[in-house]
Amino acid sequence: MMMPVLASTEPGYFQKLIFGGDAASRAGAQSDALFMMIFWFSVFFFVLLMGLMVYFVFKYRRRPGVAATPSPSHNTLLEIFWTVVPSSSMLVFFVLGFQSYAEKMVVPDNSLELRVTAVKWAWDVKYPNGATSPEQQPLSIHVDPDTGVVTKGLDYPIFYVPEDTSVQLKMVSNDVIHSFWIPDFRTKMDVIPNRYTGYGFHTPTLTEDDIMADNETIQRDLWIFCAEYCGDEHSRMAATLRVVPMDVYQQKISDWGKPKSPEIEGEQLYNQMCKACHTIDGTASTGPTWSQATIDGVQFGYGYDAQLTDGTTVPRDDNYYRRSFLDPHAEVVVGYKPLMSDFNGLLDEDQVFALIAYIKTLSDRGRAESSEETENTEEPAPAGSES
Amino acid sequence: MSTLDAHASGGHHEEGSYLSGPPGMISRIWQWASTVDHKKIGVMYLVAVLTMFFLGGVAALAVRYELLDPVRTVVTQMEVDGVMTEVVSTTGQRLDPIAKIIGADDANQAYNRLFTLHGAVMVFMFIVPSIPASLGNFFLPIMIGAKDVAFPRLNLLSWYIYVVGSTFGVLSIIMGGVDTGWTFYTPYSTSTDADHIRVVFMVLAAFILGFSSILTGLNFVVTVHKLRAPGMGWFDMPLFIWGLYATSIIQVLATPVIGITLFLLIFERVMHIGIFDPAMGGDPVLYQHFFWFYSHPVVYVMILPGMGIISELLAVHSRKHIFGYRAIAFSSLGIAAVSFLVWGHHIFTAMGELAAILFSGLTFLVAIPTAIKVFNWIATLYKGSIAINTPMLYGLIFLFTFSIGGLTGLPLATLSTDLHLHDSYYVVAHFHYVMMGGTVMAFMGGIHHWWPKMFGKMYNEWGGMLGATIVFIGFNITFFTQFFLGTQGMPRRYANYVDEFQTLHVISTYGSWILLLGFLVHLVTLLHSLIAGEKAPANPWGGLTLEWETESPPIEHNFHHEPVCTHGPYDFDTVVPPHCDPKDYPLPSNPGSH
Amino acid sequence: MTTMTDTNNPPVPERIAKHPNFWRNRKHAEHFRNHDEEFDAAKFGMWLFLTTEVLLFAGIFVAYAVFRMMYPDAWSNGSHYLDWRFGGANTVVLLISSWTAASAVRCAQMNNQKWLKINLIITILCAFIFLWVKLQFEYFVKLGDGKAPGTFFSYPNAHDAHEQLWWSLYYMGTGLHALHVVIGAGLLCWVLVRSIKYQAYGPGEYTMVENSALYWHIVDLIWIFLFPLLYLVH
Ligand code: HEA
Ligand code: HEA
Ligand code: CUA
Ligand SMILES: [Cu+2]
């Protein structure tokens, strides 16, 4: 019907200005075209009405002693006219709106299914082979050529998808409501605890514009934002969706699926899910630091005792950590609130093990314990641990 | 002026202005605190809502201040003790000092509390009561020729309920504020800051304020039904009254639902009853349905009285019979009716497909009566005698900004485009254009229009027009930029953002400073008028509605004699305005061509 | 009036006859044109207010319907836990009280001061019986069993994980209703006190009696919906 007409419309100057660029999917382009249609409709009426208003104000401005000229106080024909015209336009917008909505929601059966899990404040994407992405990149790096001062944004995870593929998202949240928004696809959907939601998109085909400066890699980065308010770090719950050629994608996920040492896997998990609240440099954050450090007289780190809000003290051993991940509200460390999500069901036993292995590397007592035979390596203590 | 004296000496005992009172500070305060006079209650509301506007405005300025730049990590190579070391620091957390004051962990948390404070104060404590409770209370009885509202003591009660409610809100803010967003979405709102009472206080504030709103609405409906002056039929009522009437109906019918919602929310939070908690089998989306079942109609509670004011301003200051009186009156009722059917458009991203389609269709319906109103207003100006003064300027500003706000609602109502725009700055811009650009502009216009009547003093016209111009410019700079932010992908409620959005954010923040300047000009102008303003005549603008027949400021019981309605509110072609010199307000030579 | 009124009304003592609150002495408020207008306004206002009350409970009913659809088993179990005999008894009590409340209005209109008071007293007694049954045989027993709302739920023999939700809604709905019973009884007490002290209500002045009775009818009506939904529908 009308949708193909909209889709074929070349994005014009205003569309580029408004959206800051083209949509990266066909459904997105359609919805942009629809937006522009409503936009021009609005501009038409707005200019017409404001034009008349300004003209009337000027033409009929008050002159002392001159009366207003009487004019009819209503006009049925005119009034019917300006009721019918907007009404019928509304009908058109409505119909096009839901056609294009269907386009955004419906995905072919054989599409790539990604499982998205949201926790405060991180995204986790699981690929069909069970792999997750360990990669990160800082948002914008700027090096001042004179002073050498480096300015960079925060680190965000990178999720890879192959080009020209239909992708289906299956999303669920582990705590509060989040919303998975990929602005370039012009779609978002809420991620709700205890219920699957989702949508699909067709990834763009890479073009010459997507060839990187090194002349070798070809890829396109799209932003993912969390669009439903979810607390302190809501504004940092972002990620990058990286569109790459199919072979690169396949290489990546099979690499990530390969077994790794527990320490490395633990570090990856930390980067994916825990970094929003826990530091490894001995500084305070939403949650306690994992490295061995003393902050305001409270000792942290593997092997040291944890003071709890109920007044008791427990040793930080493997079991303590296990409980902390899976039932965090049972034991709350002094100075902190029970804010941590319950990761029970999200971490399997291997991952718990890996995390504990990683946490051990962050504390001298942990390292001593795990490397009984591997003689003490000269690993320097993490910055800030001597406070 | 001669007619006025004739009135006063018509064998009636002298009666003072409602502002005169017993000597002595204490008895004066007691007189106001215990008054059942709708005019005094209106003035008390006016002071209170403007204070809340100021409070909300300050929070808005802080929100904008944080958004001047994104958060960045700066790594500097530095020589420490002869070794090159990397020094890492963070920039852009501008709210850190405020975070310290309010006990928040960091700038992010401070930001979250500030925008919640801003939204909650602006919605529950400022804009919902703003026009109805202040100008409405003051003028509704006078404009229909009544001595008071139907239940004056209930009116006082609703004022005190408002005070108690706002006190809880302010208490919650003083204790550090809440970070739930003004929508209190579960399960976030039931789990954040779990061991603090602040969230309960803020929810309680909204809950209590609801009762105040219900009582005011109920009072107005009964007053309009029962207390109109003899001779005043439904279609002889000024359109401001129609606006208030439609508003009151929504207030009465929608507010109880937010009542029960917040009631359940409080229990959910303190006792974990589980109804909205997914972990216990409850349904968080049910909360959203409940919330918006009230909060969508309430946006028309905000705008309908404003539209009423605009009808008055445009007619009086262009001395024209309003075009399509009945269409405007009925469209107010139409908006009120349809407003109950569209709440789902706020949760397109959380509901089933069928429901989403249904709500999208219904939402478009609500745009049509509004469009009719706008067309009628423009047609009213045709062949008028248009005075350029502050109220009229605000009338024109309203038409400009509200049209933008309303028209940008259309892509939000469209299902597929809303999936992109939802919870982005586009929505923020949309609702500021309708709330600030609609309601607040109408409110400012109404305040200036009726200022001489309320306080018996004229304000400085140049001051008023200067303020209006600065506000207009500042407003557009602040919020027009936000449409682009939204379409380009900037989510709302973000304390940080990616670099590419910075330029637009900076412009927007500068705009908010201009806005502040504009409101300060208004504040000075109006304070100056109170202290040193010229005495206002009874009918400075040549209006025909009943409030212009009594003195400025009105006497204790509004009228010396019970007024009788002998002409329509907008019969400028045939009626010489009361207390006015016909030379200033000449009638057309061949009246009555309609 | 009828002769019956006279037999029921001993001569009005001087103290009351002069009191401004005595119904014959009541003047309408200044801003109304006459007494009828005031009466109409008050009654219209009351009806509007009652609409808001119904809408308040509508929230509970909607939540009930939604969860019934989501968790039919829990809902069916829930209503099996409740004993319809207590609910039924309370329904009868409320119906009687609604009838006496209506009679009280009638008595005020007929200037039957004695039966006005008697009817009010019966109505108030019914309110107390209702609350007593509710607390003594339902709330206390159930809370003792661990059938408490939300996280306080500790009933060991629950058959369905979502039964605590049922109890949450049960307590919210009946609790809010009980609160209304208390408020209604308070209003009626106030009317009773004023009619004992000043004979404040009579043929020309019975707004308060009528409005309190209307309020009481709504309290009754809401129960008429709560009772079958909670106790009878399985
Ligand atoms: C005063 C308050 C007010 C008013 C009047 C409106 C008016 C409208 N609003 Fe708005 N809205 C809000 C306050 C208001 N809104 C708020 C506060 C929110 C966000 C809350 C939050 O999430 O925090 C919101 C959010 C919001 C959403 C949800 C967005 C999202 O979160 O995804 C939607 C979606 O449909 C919407 C639509 C509309 C529409 C269609 C109108 C229509 O009524 C507009 C009708 C007006 C016109 C159409 C313009 C005037 C007419 C002309 C110039 C004539 C020519 C026009 C035609 C021919 C059509 N609004
Ligand atoms: C009536 C409603 C209203 C009004 C008027 C305003 C006014 C303003 N708002 Fe507000 N805003 C909301 C309602 C309103 N807002 C709501 C509901 C939200 C959503 C919150 C949420 O997400 O939970 C929001 C969110 C919101 C955001 C988004 C935050 C985010 O999502 O991260 C921003 C950001 O720029 C913002 C900015 C502003 C600014 C700069 C003003 C300026 O216009 C303010 C200008 C006012 C002043 C500077 C005060 C000056 C006053 C005086 C000096 C006294 C005046 C006295 C007389 C005139 C006599 N607002
Ligand atoms: Cu997750 Cu916002
Ligand atoms: Cu809405």
Coordinates of C-alpha atoms in Angstrom, one line a residue, chain B residues 144-152 207 211 214-215 217-218 221-222 225-230 245 251-254 256-257 259-260 263-264 267 270-276 280-283 286 290 293 557 562, chain C residues 26 29-33 37-38 40-46 48-64 66-67 70-71 149-152 161-162 164-165 168-169 172-173 175-176 179:
Chain B
I144 CA -21.0 33.3 37.3
G145 CA -22.3 35.9 39.6
A146 CA -22.1 33.9 42.8
K147 CA -21.1 35.1 46.3
D148 CA -18.8 32.1 46.9
V149 CA -18.2 28.5 45.8
A150 CA -20.9 26.0 46.9
F151 CA -18.9 24.7 49.8
P152 CA -16.7 27.4 51.2
F207 CA -1.7 10.9 47.6
F211 CA -7.7 14.7 47.9
I214 CA -10.8 16.1 44.2
L215 CA -12.4 18.5 46.7
G217 CA -13.1 19.8 41.5
L218 CA -16.2 18.7 43.3
V221 CA -18.9 21.2 39.5
V222 CA -21.6 21.9 42.1
H225 CA -24.5 23.7 38.4
K226 CA -26.2 25.4 41.2
L227 CA -25.0 28.9 41.7
R228 CA -25.1 30.6 38.3
A229 CA -26.6 34.1 38.3
P230 CA -30.2 34.5 37.2
Y245 CA -15.9 22.7 34.5
Q251 CA -10.3 15.7 38.6
V252 CA -13.3 14.1 40.3
L253 CA -13.2 11.0 38.1
A254 CA -9.5 10.3 37.6
P256 CA -9.5 8.4 43.0
V257 CA -7.6 6.0 40.8
G259 CA -5.4 7.5 45.2
I260 CA -5.8 3.7 45.3
F263 CA -2.2 3.7 48.5
L264 CA -1.2 0.2 47.2
F267 CA 1.8 -0.7 51.3
V270 CA 6.5 -0.7 53.6
M271 CA 4.9 -4.2 53.8
H272 CA 5.9 -5.8 50.5
I273 CA 2.4 -6.9 49.7
G274 CA 3.7 -7.9 46.3
I275 CA 0.9 -6.6 44.0
F276 CA 3.4 -4.7 41.8
M280 CA 6.4 -12.1 44.2
G281 CA 4.3 -12.7 41.2
G282 CA 2.9 -9.2 41.0
D283 CA 2.7 -7.1 37.9
L286 CA -0.3 -3.1 36.1
F290 CA -3.1 2.4 37.0
F293 CA -5.1 6.0 33.9
H557 CA -19.2 39.6 48.9
E562 CA -27.0 39.9 42.9
Chain C
R26 CA -31.4 26.6 60.9
A29 CA -25.7 29.8 54.2
E30 CA -25.4 33.3 53.0
H31 CA -24.2 32.5 49.5
F32 CA -27.2 30.3 48.7
R33 CA -30.4 31.9 47.6
E37 CA -30.7 25.3 46.7
E38 CA -28.4 24.6 49.6
D40 CA -29.7 20.3 46.4
A41 CA -26.1 21.5 46.2
A42 CA -25.1 19.4 49.2
K43 CA -26.8 16.3 47.9
F44 CA -25.2 16.7 44.4
G45 CA -21.9 17.2 46.0
M46 CA -22.3 14.0 48.0
L48 CA -20.1 13.2 43.2
F49 CA -18.1 12.3 46.2
L50 CA -19.6 8.8 46.2
T51 CA -18.6 8.4 42.6
T52 CA -15.0 9.0 43.7
E53 CA -15.4 6.4 46.4
V54 CA -16.6 3.8 43.9
L55 CA -13.7 4.7 41.6
L56 CA -11.3 4.3 44.5
F57 CA -12.4 0.7 44.9
A58 CA -12.4 0.1 41.2
G59 CA -8.6 -0.1 41.5
I60 CA -8.9 -3.0 43.8
F61 CA -11.4 -4.7 41.6
V62 CA -9.3 -4.3 38.5
A63 CA -6.3 -5.7 40.3
Y64 CA -8.5 -8.6 41.5
V66 CA -6.0 -9.2 36.5
F67 CA -4.6 -11.6 39.0
M70 CA -2.9 -14.6 35.8
Y71 CA -3.2 -17.1 38.7
P149 CA -0.2 -10.3 53.1
G150 CA 2.9 -10.3 51.0
T151 CA 6.2 -11.1 52.7
F152 CA 4.5 -11.7 56.0
A161 CA 3.0 -19.9 45.2
H162 CA 0.9 -17.0 44.5
Q164 CA 0.2 -14.5 49.3
L165 CA -1.0 -12.2 46.5
S168 CA -2.6 -9.1 49.9
L169 CA -5.6 -8.2 47.8
M172 CA -6.2 -4.3 51.0
G173 CA -9.8 -4.6 49.8
G175 CA -9.2 -3.3 55.0
L176 CA -10.0 -0.3 52.9
L179 CA -11.8 1.9 57.1

